[in-house]
JSON list of C-alpha atoms and ligand atoms in Angstrom, two decimals:
[
{"chain": "A", "resi": 1, "resn": "MET", "atom": "CA", "xyz": [-19.18, -6.43, -3.68]},
{"chain": "A", "resi": 2, "resn": "GLY", "atom": "CA", "xyz": [-22.58, -4.75, -3.67]},
{"chain": "A", "resi": 3, "resn": "ALA", "atom": "CA", "xyz": [-23.26, -1.70, -5.81]},
{"chain": "A", "resi": 4, "resn": "THR", "atom": "CA", "xyz": [-23.93, 0.59, -2.84]},
{"chain": "A", "resi": 5, "resn": "ARG", "atom": "CA", "xyz": [-20.61, 0.19, -1.07]},
{"chain": "A", "resi": 6, "resn": "GLY", "atom": "CA", "xyz": [-17.96, 2.91, -0.72]},
{"chain": "A", "resi": 7, "resn": "LEU", "atom": "CA", "xyz": [-14.61, 3.11, -2.47]},
{"chain": "A", "resi": 8, "resn": "PHE", "atom": "CA", "xyz": [-11.42, 1.30, -1.60]},
{"chain": "A", "resi": 9, "resn": "ILE", "atom": "CA", "xyz": [-8.28, 3.21, -2.61]},
{"chain": "A", "resi": 10, "resn": "THR", "atom": "CA", "xyz": [-4.76, 2.05, -1.78]},
{"chain": "A", "resi": 11, "resn": "LEU", "atom": "CA", "xyz": [-1.37, 3.78, -1.93]},
{"chain": "A", "resi": 12, "resn": "GLU", "atom": "CA", "xyz": [1.80, 1.92, -2.80]},
{"chain": "A", "resi": 13, "resn": "GLY", "atom": "CA", "xyz": [5.47, 2.67, -3.29]},
{"chain": "A", "resi": 14, "resn": "VAL", "atom": "CA", "xyz": [8.90, 2.08, -1.77]},
{"chain": "A", "resi": 15, "resn": "GLU", "atom": "CA", "xyz": [9.93, 3.69, 1.52]},
{"chain": "A", "resi": 16, "resn": "GLY", "atom": "CA", "xyz": [10.14, 7.46, 1.21]},
{"chain": "A", "resi": 17, "resn": "ALA", "atom": "CA", "xyz": [8.02, 7.58, -1.97]},
{"chain": "A", "resi": 18, "resn": "GLY", "atom": "CA", "xyz": [5.63, 9.96, -0.22]},
{"chain": "A", "resi": 19, "resn": "LYS", "atom": "CA", "xyz": [2.65, 7.71, 0.62]},
{"chain": "A", "resi": 20, "resn": "THR", "atom": "CA", "xyz": [2.00, 9.16, 4.06]},
{"chain": "A", "resi": 21, "resn": "THR", "atom": "CA", "xyz": [2.42, 12.69, 2.68]},
{"chain": "A", "resi": 22, "resn": "ALA", "atom": "CA", "xyz": [0.03, 11.95, -0.21]},
{"chain": "A", "resi": 23, "resn": "MET", "atom": "CA", "xyz": [-2.62, 10.65, 2.20]},
{"chain": "A", "resi": 24, "resn": "ASP", "atom": "CA", "xyz": [-3.46, 14.19, 3.38]},
{"chain": "A", "resi": 25, "resn": "THR", "atom": "CA", "xyz": [-3.94, 15.40, -0.21]},
{"chain": "A", "resi": 26, "resn": "ILE", "atom": "CA", "xyz": [-6.12, 12.46, -1.12]},
{"chain": "A", "resi": 27, "resn": "ALA", "atom": "CA", "xyz": [-8.21, 12.63, 2.07]},
{"chain": "A", "resi": 28, "resn": "SER", "atom": "CA", "xyz": [-8.93, 16.32, 1.58]},
{"chain": "A", "resi": 29, "resn": "HIS", "atom": "CA", "xyz": [-9.77, 15.77, -2.08]},
{"chain": "A", "resi": 30, "resn": "VAL", "atom": "CA", "xyz": [-12.13, 12.97, -1.13]},
{"chain": "A", "resi": 31, "resn": "ARG", "atom": "CA", "xyz": [-13.85, 15.34, 1.35]},
{"chain": "A", "resi": 32, "resn": "ASP", "atom": "CA", "xyz": [-14.15, 17.97, -1.42]},
{"chain": "A", "resi": 33, "resn": "LEU", "atom": "CA", "xyz": [-15.92, 15.33, -3.48]},
{"chain": "A", "resi": 34, "resn": "ALA", "atom": "CA", "xyz": [-18.46, 14.92, -0.64]},
{"chain": "A", "resi": 35, "resn": "MET", "atom": "CA", "xyz": [-17.24, 11.50, 0.46]},
{"chain": "A", "resi": 36, "resn": "VAL", "atom": "CA", "xyz": [-16.12, 10.45, 3.93]},
{"chain": "A", "resi": 37, "resn": "PRO", "atom": "CA", "xyz": [-12.47, 9.32, 3.99]},
{"chain": "A", "resi": 38, "resn": "LEU", "atom": "CA", "xyz": [-11.21, 6.66, 6.37]},
{"chain": "A", "resi": 39, "resn": "VAL", "atom": "CA", "xyz": [-7.42, 6.75, 6.53]},
{"chain": "A", "resi": 40, "resn": "THR", "atom": "CA", "xyz": [-5.67, 3.57, 7.60]},
{"chain": "A", "resi": 41, "resn": "ARG", "atom": "CA", "xyz": [-2.47, 1.61, 6.96]},
{"chain": "A", "resi": 42, "resn": "GLU", "atom": "CA", "xyz": [-0.92, -1.82, 6.60]},
{"chain": "A", "resi": 43, "resn": "PRO", "atom": "CA", "xyz": [0.45, -3.70, 8.26]},
{"chain": "A", "resi": 44, "resn": "GLY", "atom": "CA", "xyz": [-1.67, -2.32, 11.10]},
{"chain": "A", "resi": 45, "resn": "GLY", "atom": "CA", "xyz": [-4.93, -0.44, 11.33]},
{"chain": "A", "resi": 46, "resn": "THR", "atom": "CA", "xyz": [-6.26, -2.53, 14.24]},
{"chain": "A", "resi": 47, "resn": "GLU", "atom": "CA", "xyz": [-4.96, -3.35, 17.72]},
{"chain": "A", "resi": 48, "resn": "VAL", "atom": "CA", "xyz": [-3.88, -6.86, 16.71]},
{"chain": "A", "resi": 49, "resn": "GLY", "atom": "CA", "xyz": [-2.58, -5.53, 13.38]},
{"chain": "A", "resi": 50, "resn": "GLU", "atom": "CA", "xyz": [-0.40, -2.91, 15.05]},
{"chain": "A", "resi": 51, "resn": "SER", "atom": "CA", "xyz": [1.08, -5.61, 17.34]},
{"chain": "A", "resi": 52, "resn": "ILE", "atom": "CA", "xyz": [1.84, -7.70, 14.25]},
{"chain": "A", "resi": 53, "resn": "ARG", "atom": "CA", "xyz": [3.36, -4.60, 12.61]},
{"chain": "A", "resi": 54, "resn": "ARG", "atom": "CA", "xyz": [5.82, -4.31, 15.50]},
{"chain": "A", "resi": 55, "resn": "ILE", "atom": "CA", "xyz": [6.85, -7.96, 15.05]},
{"chain": "A", "resi": 56, "resn": "LEU", "atom": "CA", "xyz": [7.33, -7.35, 11.32]},
{"chain": "A", "resi": 57, "resn": "LEU", "atom": "CA", "xyz": [9.35, -4.13, 11.63]},
{"chain": "A", "resi": 58, "resn": "ASP", "atom": "CA", "xyz": [11.41, -4.81, 14.78]},
{"chain": "A", "resi": 59, "resn": "HIS", "atom": "CA", "xyz": [14.99, -5.94, 14.50]},
{"chain": "A", "resi": 60, "resn": "ALA", "atom": "CA", "xyz": [14.57, -8.66, 17.10]},
{"chain": "A", "resi": 61, "resn": "ASP", "atom": "CA", "xyz": [13.25, -10.79, 14.22]},
{"chain": "A", "resi": 62, "resn": "ASP", "atom": "CA", "xyz": [15.93, -10.15, 11.61]},
{"chain": "A", "resi": 63, "resn": "ALA", "atom": "CA", "xyz": [16.06, -13.83, 10.63]},
{"chain": "A", "resi": 64, "resn": "MET", "atom": "CA", "xyz": [12.32, -14.20, 10.02]},
{"chain": "A", "resi": 65, "resn": "CYS", "atom": "CA", "xyz": [11.42, -16.65, 7.20]},
{"chain": "A", "resi": 66, "resn": "PRO", "atom": "CA", "xyz": [9.78, -15.07, 4.14]},
{"chain": "A", "resi": 67, "resn": "GLU", "atom": "CA", "xyz": [6.82, -17.43, 4.66]},
{"chain": "A", "resi": 68, "resn": "THR", "atom": "CA", "xyz": [6.34, -16.15, 8.23]},
{"chain": "A", "resi": 69, "resn": "GLU", "atom": "CA", "xyz": [6.57, -12.59, 6.96]},
{"chain": "A", "resi": 70, "resn": "ALA", "atom": "CA", "xyz": [3.89, -13.16, 4.30]},
{"chain": "A", "resi": 71, "resn": "LEU", "atom": "CA", "xyz": [1.59, -14.98, 6.72]},
{"chain": "A", "resi": 72, "resn": "LEU", "atom": "CA", "xyz": [1.92, -12.22, 9.32]},
{"chain": "A", "resi": 73, "resn": "MET", "atom": "CA", "xyz": [1.07, -9.65, 6.65]},
{"chain": "A", "resi": 74, "resn": "PHE", "atom": "CA", "xyz": [-2.08, -11.58, 5.80]},
{"chain": "A", "resi": 75, "resn": "ALA", "atom": "CA", "xyz": [-2.91, -12.23, 9.47]},
{"chain": "A", "resi": 76, "resn": "ALA", "atom": "CA", "xyz": [-2.87, -8.47, 10.09]},
{"chain": "A", "resi": 77, "resn": "ARG", "atom": "CA", "xyz": [-4.84, -7.99, 6.85]},
{"chain": "A", "resi": 78, "resn": "ALA", "atom": "CA", "xyz": [-7.60, -10.43, 7.85]},
{"chain": "A", "resi": 79, "resn": "GLU", "atom": "CA", "xyz": [-8.14, -8.46, 11.05]},
{"chain": "A", "resi": 80, "resn": "HIS", "atom": "CA", "xyz": [-8.02, -5.15, 9.18]},
{"chain": "A", "resi": 81, "resn": "ILE", "atom": "CA", "xyz": [-10.47, -6.24, 6.48]},
{"chain": "A", "resi": 82, "resn": "ASN", "atom": "CA", "xyz": [-13.03, -7.66, 8.87]},
{"chain": "A", "resi": 83, "resn": "LYS", "atom": "CA", "xyz": [-12.83, -5.04, 11.62]},
{"chain": "A", "resi": 84, "resn": "VAL", "atom": "CA", "xyz": [-12.15, -1.85, 9.65]},
{"chain": "A", "resi": 85, "resn": "ILE", "atom": "CA", "xyz": [-12.24, -1.99, 5.85]},
{"chain": "A", "resi": 86, "resn": "LEU", "atom": "CA", "xyz": [-15.46, -3.91, 5.14]},
{"chain": "A", "resi": 87, "resn": "PRO", "atom": "CA", "xyz": [-17.50, -2.08, 7.81]},
{"chain": "A", "resi": 88, "resn": "ALA", "atom": "CA", "xyz": [-16.35, 1.29, 6.41]},
{"chain": "A", "resi": 89, "resn": "LEU", "atom": "CA", "xyz": [-17.14, 0.24, 2.83]},
{"chain": "A", "resi": 90, "resn": "GLU", "atom": "CA", "xyz": [-20.57, -0.92, 3.98]},
{"chain": "A", "resi": 91, "resn": "ARG", "atom": "CA", "xyz": [-21.13, 2.54, 5.54]},
{"chain": "A", "resi": 92, "resn": "GLY", "atom": "CA", "xyz": [-20.35, 3.99, 2.08]},
{"chain": "A", "resi": 93, "resn": "GLU", "atom": "CA", "xyz": [-17.03, 5.54, 3.13]},
{"chain": "A", "resi": 94, "resn": "CYS", "atom": "CA", "xyz": [-13.90, 5.96, 1.03]},
{"chain": "A", "resi": 95, "resn": "VAL", "atom": "CA", "xyz": [-11.21, 3.78, 2.59]},
{"chain": "A", "resi": 96, "resn": "LEU", "atom": "CA", "xyz": [-7.69, 5.14, 1.97]},
{"chain": "A", "resi": 97, "resn": "CYS", "atom": "CA", "xyz": [-5.11, 2.54, 2.86]},
{"chain": "A", "resi": 98, "resn": "ASP", "atom": "CA", "xyz": [-1.36, 3.19, 3.04]},
{"chain": "A", "resi": 99, "resn": "ARG", "atom": "CA", "xyz": [-0.15, -0.11, 1.48]},
{"chain": "A", "resi": 100, "resn": "PHE", "atom": "CA", "xyz": [-2.22, -3.26, 0.86]},
{"chain": "A", "resi": 101, "resn": "THR", "atom": "CA", "xyz": [-1.78, -6.59, -0.95]},
{"chain": "A", "resi": 102, "resn": "ASP", "atom": "CA", "xyz": [0.17, -5.12, -3.89]},
{"chain": "A", "resi": 103, "resn": "ALA", "atom": "CA", "xyz": [2.91, -4.49, -1.30]},
{"chain": "A", "resi": 104, "resn": "THR", "atom": "CA", "xyz": [2.85, -8.18, -0.34]},
{"chain": "A", "resi": 105, "resn": "TYR", "atom": "CA", "xyz": [3.22, -9.15, -4.02]},
{"chain": "A", "resi": 106, "resn": "ALA", "atom": "CA", "xyz": [6.13, -6.71, -4.35]},
{"chain": "A", "resi": 107, "resn": "TYR", "atom": "CA", "xyz": [7.98, -7.25, -1.06]},
{"chain": "A", "resi": 108, "resn": "GLN", "atom": "CA", "xyz": [7.30, -10.90, -0.22]},
{"chain": "A", "resi": 109, "resn": "GLY", "atom": "CA", "xyz": [6.32, -12.23, -3.67]},
{"chain": "A", "resi": 110, "resn": "ALA", "atom": "CA", "xyz": [9.07, -10.53, -5.70]},
{"chain": "A", "resi": 111, "resn": "ALA", "atom": "CA", "xyz": [11.84, -9.20, -3.43]},
{"chain": "A", "resi": 112, "resn": "ARG", "atom": "CA", "xyz": [11.67, -12.10, -0.93]},
{"chain": "A", "resi": 113, "resn": "ALA", "atom": "CA", "xyz": [11.16, -14.47, -3.90]},
{"chain": "A", "resi": 114, "resn": "LEU", "atom": "CA", "xyz": [8.10, -16.32, -2.56]},
{"chain": "A", "resi": 115, "resn": "GLY", "atom": "CA", "xyz": [6.49, -15.97, -5.99]},
{"chain": "A", "resi": 116, "resn": "TYR", "atom": "CA", "xyz": [3.17, -14.43, -6.98]},
{"chain": "A", "resi": 117, "resn": "GLU", "atom": "CA", "xyz": [1.30, -17.71, -6.97]},
{"chain": "A", "resi": 118, "resn": "ARG", "atom": "CA", "xyz": [1.55, -18.24, -3.22]},
{"chain": "A", "resi": 119, "resn": "ILE", "atom": "CA", "xyz": [0.66, -14.62, -2.51]},
{"chain": "A", "resi": 120, "resn": "GLY", "atom": "CA", "xyz": [-2.31, -15.01, -4.85]},
{"chain": "A", "resi": 121, "resn": "ALA", "atom": "CA", "xyz": [-3.51, -18.09, -2.95]},
{"chain": "A", "resi": 122, "resn": "LEU", "atom": "CA", "xyz": [-3.41, -16.20, 0.36]},
{"chain": "A", "resi": 123, "resn": "GLU", "atom": "CA", "xyz": [-5.09, -13.17, -1.25]},
{"chain": "A", "resi": 124, "resn": "GLN", "atom": "CA", "xyz": [-7.96, -15.35, -2.40]},
{"chain": "A", "resi": 125, "resn": "TRP", "atom": "CA", "xyz": [-8.25, -17.10, 0.96]},
{"chain": "A", "resi": 126, "resn": "VAL", "atom": "CA", "xyz": [-8.14, -13.96, 3.14]},
{"chain": "A", "resi": 127, "resn": "GLN", "atom": "CA", "xyz": [-9.87, -11.44, 0.88]},
{"chain": "A", "resi": 128, "resn": "GLY", "atom": "CA", "xyz": [-12.41, -13.40, -1.12]},
{"chain": "A", "resi": 129, "resn": "GLU", "atom": "CA", "xyz": [-13.62, -10.94, -3.76]},
{"chain": "A", "resi": 130, "resn": "LEU", "atom": "CA", "xyz": [-12.26, -7.84, -2.02]},
{"chain": "A", "resi": 131, "resn": "ARG", "atom": "CA", "xyz": [-9.74, -5.92, -4.15]},
{"chain": "A", "resi": 132, "resn": "PRO", "atom": "CA", "xyz": [-8.88, -2.21, -4.18]},
{"chain": "A", "resi": 133, "resn": "ASP", "atom": "CA", "xyz": [-10.98, -0.17, -6.62]},
{"chain": "A", "resi": 134, "resn": "LEU", "atom": "CA", "xyz": [-8.02, 2.09, -7.32]},
{"chain": "A", "resi": 135, "resn": "THR", "atom": "CA", "xyz": [-4.33, 1.78, -6.46]},
{"chain": "A", "resi": 136, "resn": "LEU", "atom": "CA", "xyz": [-1.99, 4.76, -6.70]},
{"chain": "A", "resi": 137, "resn": "VAL", "atom": "CA", "xyz": [1.62, 3.65, -7.18]},
{"chain": "A", "resi": 138, "resn": "LEU", "atom": "CA", "xyz": [4.05, 6.38, -6.15]},
{"chain": "A", "resi": 139, "resn": "ASP", "atom": "CA", "xyz": [7.08, 5.63, -8.30]},
{"chain": "A", "resi": 140, "resn": "LEU", "atom": "CA", "xyz": [10.56, 7.07, -7.93]},
{"chain": "A", "resi": 141, "resn": "PRO", "atom": "CA", "xyz": [14.20, 5.94, -8.09]},
{"chain": "A", "resi": 142, "resn": "VAL", "atom": "CA", "xyz": [15.07, 3.83, -5.06]},
{"chain": "A", "resi": 143, "resn": "SER", "atom": "CA", "xyz": [17.96, 6.12, -4.11]},
{"chain": "A", "resi": 144, "resn": "VAL", "atom": "CA", "xyz": [15.65, 9.15, -3.98]},
{"chain": "A", "resi": 145, "resn": "GLY", "atom": "CA", "xyz": [13.16, 7.36, -1.73]},
{"chain": "A", "resi": 146, "resn": "ARG", "atom": "CA", "xyz": [15.95, 6.12, 0.48]},
{"chain": "A", "resi": 147, "resn": "GLY", "atom": "CA", "xyz": [17.33, 9.64, 0.80]},
{"chain": "A", "resi": 148, "resn": "ARG", "atom": "CA", "xyz": [13.93, 10.92, 1.90]},
{"chain": "A", "resi": 149, "resn": "ALA", "atom": "CA", "xyz": [13.21, 8.06, 4.30]},
{"chain": "A", "resi": 150, "resn": "GLY", "atom": "CA", "xyz": [16.71, 8.28, 5.77]},
{"chain": "A", "resi": 151, "resn": "GLU", "atom": "CA", "xyz": [15.99, 11.75, 7.07]},
{"chain": "A", "resi": 152, "resn": "ARG", "atom": "CA", "xyz": [13.00, 10.43, 8.96]},
{"chain": "A", "resi": 153, "resn": "SER", "atom": "CA", "xyz": [14.07, 7.88, 11.58]},
{"chain": "A", "resi": 154, "resn": "ALA", "atom": "CA", "xyz": [16.30, 4.86, 12.24]},
{"chain": "A", "resi": 155, "resn": "PRO", "atom": "CA", "xyz": [15.75, 2.21, 9.54]},
{"chain": "A", "resi": 156, "resn": "ASP", "atom": "CA", "xyz": [13.22, -0.54, 10.35]},
{"chain": "A", "resi": 157, "resn": "ARG", "atom": "CA", "xyz": [13.68, -4.21, 9.37]},
{"chain": "A", "resi": 158, "resn": "PHE", "atom": "CA", "xyz": [12.69, -3.53, 5.75]},
{"chain": "A", "resi": 159, "resn": "GLU", "atom": "CA", "xyz": [14.44, -0.18, 5.40]},
{"chain": "A", "resi": 160, "resn": "GLN", "atom": "CA", "xyz": [17.78, -1.80, 6.24]},
{"chain": "A", "resi": 161, "resn": "GLU", "atom": "CA", "xyz": [17.61, -3.95, 3.05]},
{"chain": "A", "resi": 162, "resn": "GLN", "atom": "CA", "xyz": [19.98, -3.26, 0.13]},
{"chain": "A", "resi": 163, "resn": "ASP", "atom": "CA", "xyz": [19.03, -1.19, -2.92]},
{"chain": "A", "resi": 164, "resn": "THR", "atom": "CA", "xyz": [18.67, -4.37, -5.03]},
{"chain": "A", "resi": 165, "resn": "PHE", "atom": "CA", "xyz": [15.80, -5.44, -2.75]},
{"chain": "A", "resi": 166, "resn": "PHE", "atom": "CA", "xyz": [13.96, -2.16, -3.33]},
{"chain": "A", "resi": 167, "resn": "GLU", "atom": "CA", "xyz": [14.72, -2.26, -7.07]},
{"chain": "A", "resi": 168, "resn": "GLN", "atom": "CA", "xyz": [12.83, -5.57, -7.17]},
{"chain": "A", "resi": 169, "resn": "VAL", "atom": "CA", "xyz": [9.98, -4.02, -5.19]},
{"chain": "A", "resi": 170, "resn": "ARG", "atom": "CA", "xyz": [9.83, -1.08, -7.59]},
{"chain": "A", "resi": 171, "resn": "GLN", "atom": "CA", "xyz": [9.94, -3.29, -10.69]},
{"chain": "A", "resi": 172, "resn": "SER", "atom": "CA", "xyz": [7.17, -5.49, -9.28]},
{"chain": "A", "resi": 173, "resn": "TYR", "atom": "CA", "xyz": [4.90, -2.49, -8.72]},
{"chain": "A", "resi": 174, "resn": "LEU", "atom": "CA", "xyz": [5.59, -1.21, -12.25]},
{"chain": "A", "resi": 175, "resn": "GLU", "atom": "CA", "xyz": [5.12, -4.62, -13.88]},
{"chain": "A", "resi": 176, "resn": "ARG", "atom": "CA", "xyz": [1.85, -5.28, -12.08]},
{"chain": "A", "resi": 177, "resn": "ALA", "atom": "CA", "xyz": [0.60, -1.74, -12.83]},
{"chain": "A", "resi": 178, "resn": "ALA", "atom": "CA", "xyz": [1.35, -2.27, -16.53]},
{"chain": "A", "resi": 179, "resn": "ALA", "atom": "CA", "xyz": [-0.65, -5.51, -16.43]},
{"chain": "A", "resi": 180, "resn": "ASP", "atom": "CA", "xyz": [-3.62, -3.91, -14.64]},
{"chain": "A", "resi": 181, "resn": "PRO", "atom": "CA", "xyz": [-3.77, -0.29, -15.84]},
{"chain": "A", "resi": 182, "resn": "GLY", "atom": "CA", "xyz": [-7.48, 0.13, -15.09]},
{"chain": "A", "resi": 183, "resn": "ARG", "atom": "CA", "xyz": [-6.89, -0.28, -11.34]},
{"chain": "A", "resi": 184, "resn": "MET", "atom": "CA", "xyz": [-3.23, 0.64, -10.82]},
{"chain": "A", "resi": 185, "resn": "LYS", "atom": "CA", "xyz": [-2.12, 4.16, -11.75]},
{"chain": "A", "resi": 186, "resn": "VAL", "atom": "CA", "xyz": [1.55, 5.10, -11.62]},
{"chain": "A", "resi": 187, "resn": "VAL", "atom": "CA", "xyz": [2.47, 8.60, -10.42]},
{"chain": "A", "resi": 188, "resn": "ASP", "atom": "CA", "xyz": [5.93, 10.15, -10.82]},
{"chain": "A", "resi": 189, "resn": "ALA", "atom": "CA", "xyz": [6.72, 10.66, -7.13]},
{"chain": "A", "resi": 190, "resn": "SER", "atom": "CA", "xyz": [10.14, 12.17, -7.78]},
{"chain": "A", "resi": 191, "resn": "GLN", "atom": "CA", "xyz": [8.47, 15.52, -8.52]},
{"chain": "A", "resi": 192, "resn": "ASP", "atom": "CA", "xyz": [8.05, 18.25, -5.90]},
{"chain": "A", "resi": 193, "resn": "PRO", "atom": "CA", "xyz": [5.21, 17.74, -3.39]},
{"chain": "A", "resi": 194, "resn": "ASP", "atom": "CA", "xyz": [2.83, 20.18, -5.12]},
{"chain": "A", "resi": 195, "resn": "SER", "atom": "CA", "xyz": [3.24, 18.45, -8.49]},
{"chain": "A", "resi": 196, "resn": "VAL", "atom": "CA", "xyz": [2.67, 15.03, -6.92]},
{"chain": "A", "resi": 197, "resn": "ALA", "atom": "CA", "xyz": [-0.47, 16.35, -5.18]},
{"chain": "A", "resi": 198, "resn": "ARG", "atom": "CA", "xyz": [-1.75, 17.80, -8.48]},
{"chain": "A", "resi": 199, "resn": "ALA", "atom": "CA", "xyz": [-1.11, 14.52, -10.31]},
{"chain": "A", "resi": 200, "resn": "LEU", "atom": "CA", "xyz": [-2.99, 12.59, -7.62]},
{"chain": "A", "resi": 201, "resn": "ARG", "atom": "CA", "xyz": [-6.02, 14.91, -7.76]},
{"chain": "A", "resi": 202, "resn": "HIS", "atom": "CA", "xyz": [-6.02, 14.67, -11.56]},
{"chain": "A", "resi": 203, "resn": "ILE", "atom": "CA", "xyz": [-6.04, 10.87, -11.48]},
{"chain": "A", "resi": 204, "resn": "LEU", "atom": "CA", "xyz": [-8.79, 10.76, -8.87]},
{"chain": "A", "resi": 205, "resn": "ASP", "atom": "CA", "xyz": [-11.00, 13.15, -10.84]},
{"chain": "A", "resi": 206, "resn": "HIS", "atom": "CA", "xyz": [-10.54, 11.28, -14.10]},
{"chain": "A", "resi": 207, "resn": "TRP", "atom": "CA", "xyz": [-11.04, 7.93, -12.50]},
{"chain": "A", "resi": 208, "resn": "LEU", "atom": "CA", "xyz": [-14.25, 9.03, -10.75]},
{"chain": "A", "resi": 209, "resn": "VAL", "atom": "CA", "xyz": [-15.60, 10.62, -13.93]},
{"chain": "A", "resi": 210, "resn": "ALA", "atom": "CA", "xyz": [-14.80, 7.46, -15.88]},
{"chain": "A", "resi": 211, "resn": "GLY", "atom": "CA", "xyz": [-17.25, 5.74, -13.55]},
{"chain": "A", "resi": 212, "resn": "ASN", "atom": "CA", "xyz": [-14.68, 3.35, -11.99]},
{"chain": "B", "resi": 301, "resn": "LIG", "atom": "N1", "xyz": [7.38, 14.99, -3.42]},
{"chain": "B", "resi": 301, "resn": "LIG", "atom": "C1", "xyz": [8.25, 15.09, -2.41]},
{"chain": "B", "resi": 301, "resn": "LIG", "atom": "N2", "xyz": [9.43, 15.75, -2.58]},
{"chain": "B", "resi": 301, "resn": "LIG", "atom": "C2", "xyz": [10.34, 15.84, -1.57]},
{"chain": "B", "resi": 301, "resn": "LIG", "atom": "N3", "xyz": [10.16, 15.31, -0.34]},
{"chain": "B", "resi": 301, "resn": "LIG", "atom": "C3", "xyz": [9.02, 14.64, -0.11]},
{"chain": "B", "resi": 301, "resn": "LIG", "atom": "C4", "xyz": [8.00, 14.48, -1.12]},
{"chain": "B", "resi": 301, "resn": "LIG", "atom": "N4", "xyz": [6.98, 13.76, -0.60]},
{"chain": "B", "resi": 301, "resn": "LIG", "atom": "C5", "xyz": [7.34, 13.47, 0.67]},
{"chain": "B", "resi": 301, "resn": "LIG", "atom": "N5", "xyz": [8.54, 14.01, 0.98]},
{"chain": "B", "resi": 301, "resn": "LIG", "atom": "C6", "xyz": [9.28, 13.87, 2.26]},
{"chain": "B", "resi": 301, "resn": "LIG", "atom": "O1", "xyz": [9.94, 12.62, 2.22]},
{"chain": "B", "resi": 301, "resn": "LIG", "atom": "C7", "xyz": [9.85, 11.95, 3.46]},
{"chain": "B", "resi": 301, "resn": "LIG", "atom": "C8", "xyz": [9.14, 10.62, 3.27]},
{"chain": "B", "resi": 301, "resn": "LIG", "atom": "O2", "xyz": [7.78, 10.84, 2.89]},
{"chain": "B", "resi": 301, "resn": "LIG", "atom": "P1", "xyz": [6.60, 9.89, 3.39]},
{"chain": "B", "resi": 301, "resn": "LIG", "atom": "O3", "xyz": [5.32, 10.49, 2.94]},
{"chain": "B", "resi": 301, "resn": "LIG", "atom": "O4", "xyz": [6.77, 9.60, 4.84]},
{"chain": "B", "resi": 301, "resn": "LIG", "atom": "O5", "xyz": [6.94, 8.58, 2.52]},
{"chain": "B", "resi": 301, "resn": "LIG", "atom": "P2", "xyz": [6.39, 7.08, 2.69]},
{"chain": "B", "resi": 301, "resn": "LIG", "atom": "O6", "xyz": [5.18, 7.14, 3.57]},
{"chain": "B", "resi": 301, "resn": "LIG", "atom": "O7", "xyz": [6.09, 6.64, 1.29]},
{"chain": "B", "resi": 301, "resn": "LIG", "atom": "O8", "xyz": [7.53, 6.29, 3.26]},
{"chain": "B", "resi": 301, "resn": "LIG", "atom": "C9", "xyz": [9.10, 12.89, 4.39]},
{"chain": "B", "resi": 301, "resn": "LIG", "atom": "O9", "xyz": [10.06, 13.60, 5.13]},
{"chain": "B", "resi": 301, "resn": "LIG", "atom": "C10", "xyz": [8.35, 13.82, 3.45]},
{"chain": "B", "resi": 301, "resn": "LIG", "atom": "O10", "xyz": [8.17, 15.09, 4.01]},
{"chain": "B", "resi": 302, "resn": "LIG", "atom": "MG1", "xyz": [4.70, 6.20, 5.31]}
]
């Protein structure tokens, strides 16, 4: 990536961790820092991507193969990268994405047991050199996230999975964050919303000062 491009920040965590809630905090902090935020999400973020999102989350496809699931995630991602993310980065904006490839490693690679190697091959093929500059992992016990998400709406195809599935997702995020601490920062998302927001602002400030 060229030196003049914007910043690519992603948010990760199990359902109900508070990603969508945290987006507002991060977007307003980014504005305070005189950058232009572009808030988007995966799977989705484009017309084709949102159609793929419906296929992925709908119950009509309960028996979908893990391979199909991973390929659909990357199909939506290819569209998103080329139509939204790269153009925004080239304009110098700060792209804030609710889930990205770390979620594919965690959900399809770990919890669906496809393995990291195959996800890595697709990552390389679809993304080339593009990786998030910073990834904020909102970490909390699965049962707490489930309790929060349960109050929201009927469970989608992922949300209906058992706790063991989400434990694997959580462990994958934590393992990968421990292996890549420069990029992936873990936040205790079980705290109250104000404390989570403060922790996020603190990380952003330190990370920007450190020269990312
Ligand atoms: N720190 C928090 N403490 C308690 N409830 C929270 C917190 N953060 C978010 N929530 C609530 O939990 C639910 C899920 O949050 P959301 O941001 O939609 O999570 P996600 O996008 O990660 O699935 C929402 O109802 C939200 O208001
Ligand atoms: Mg959300």
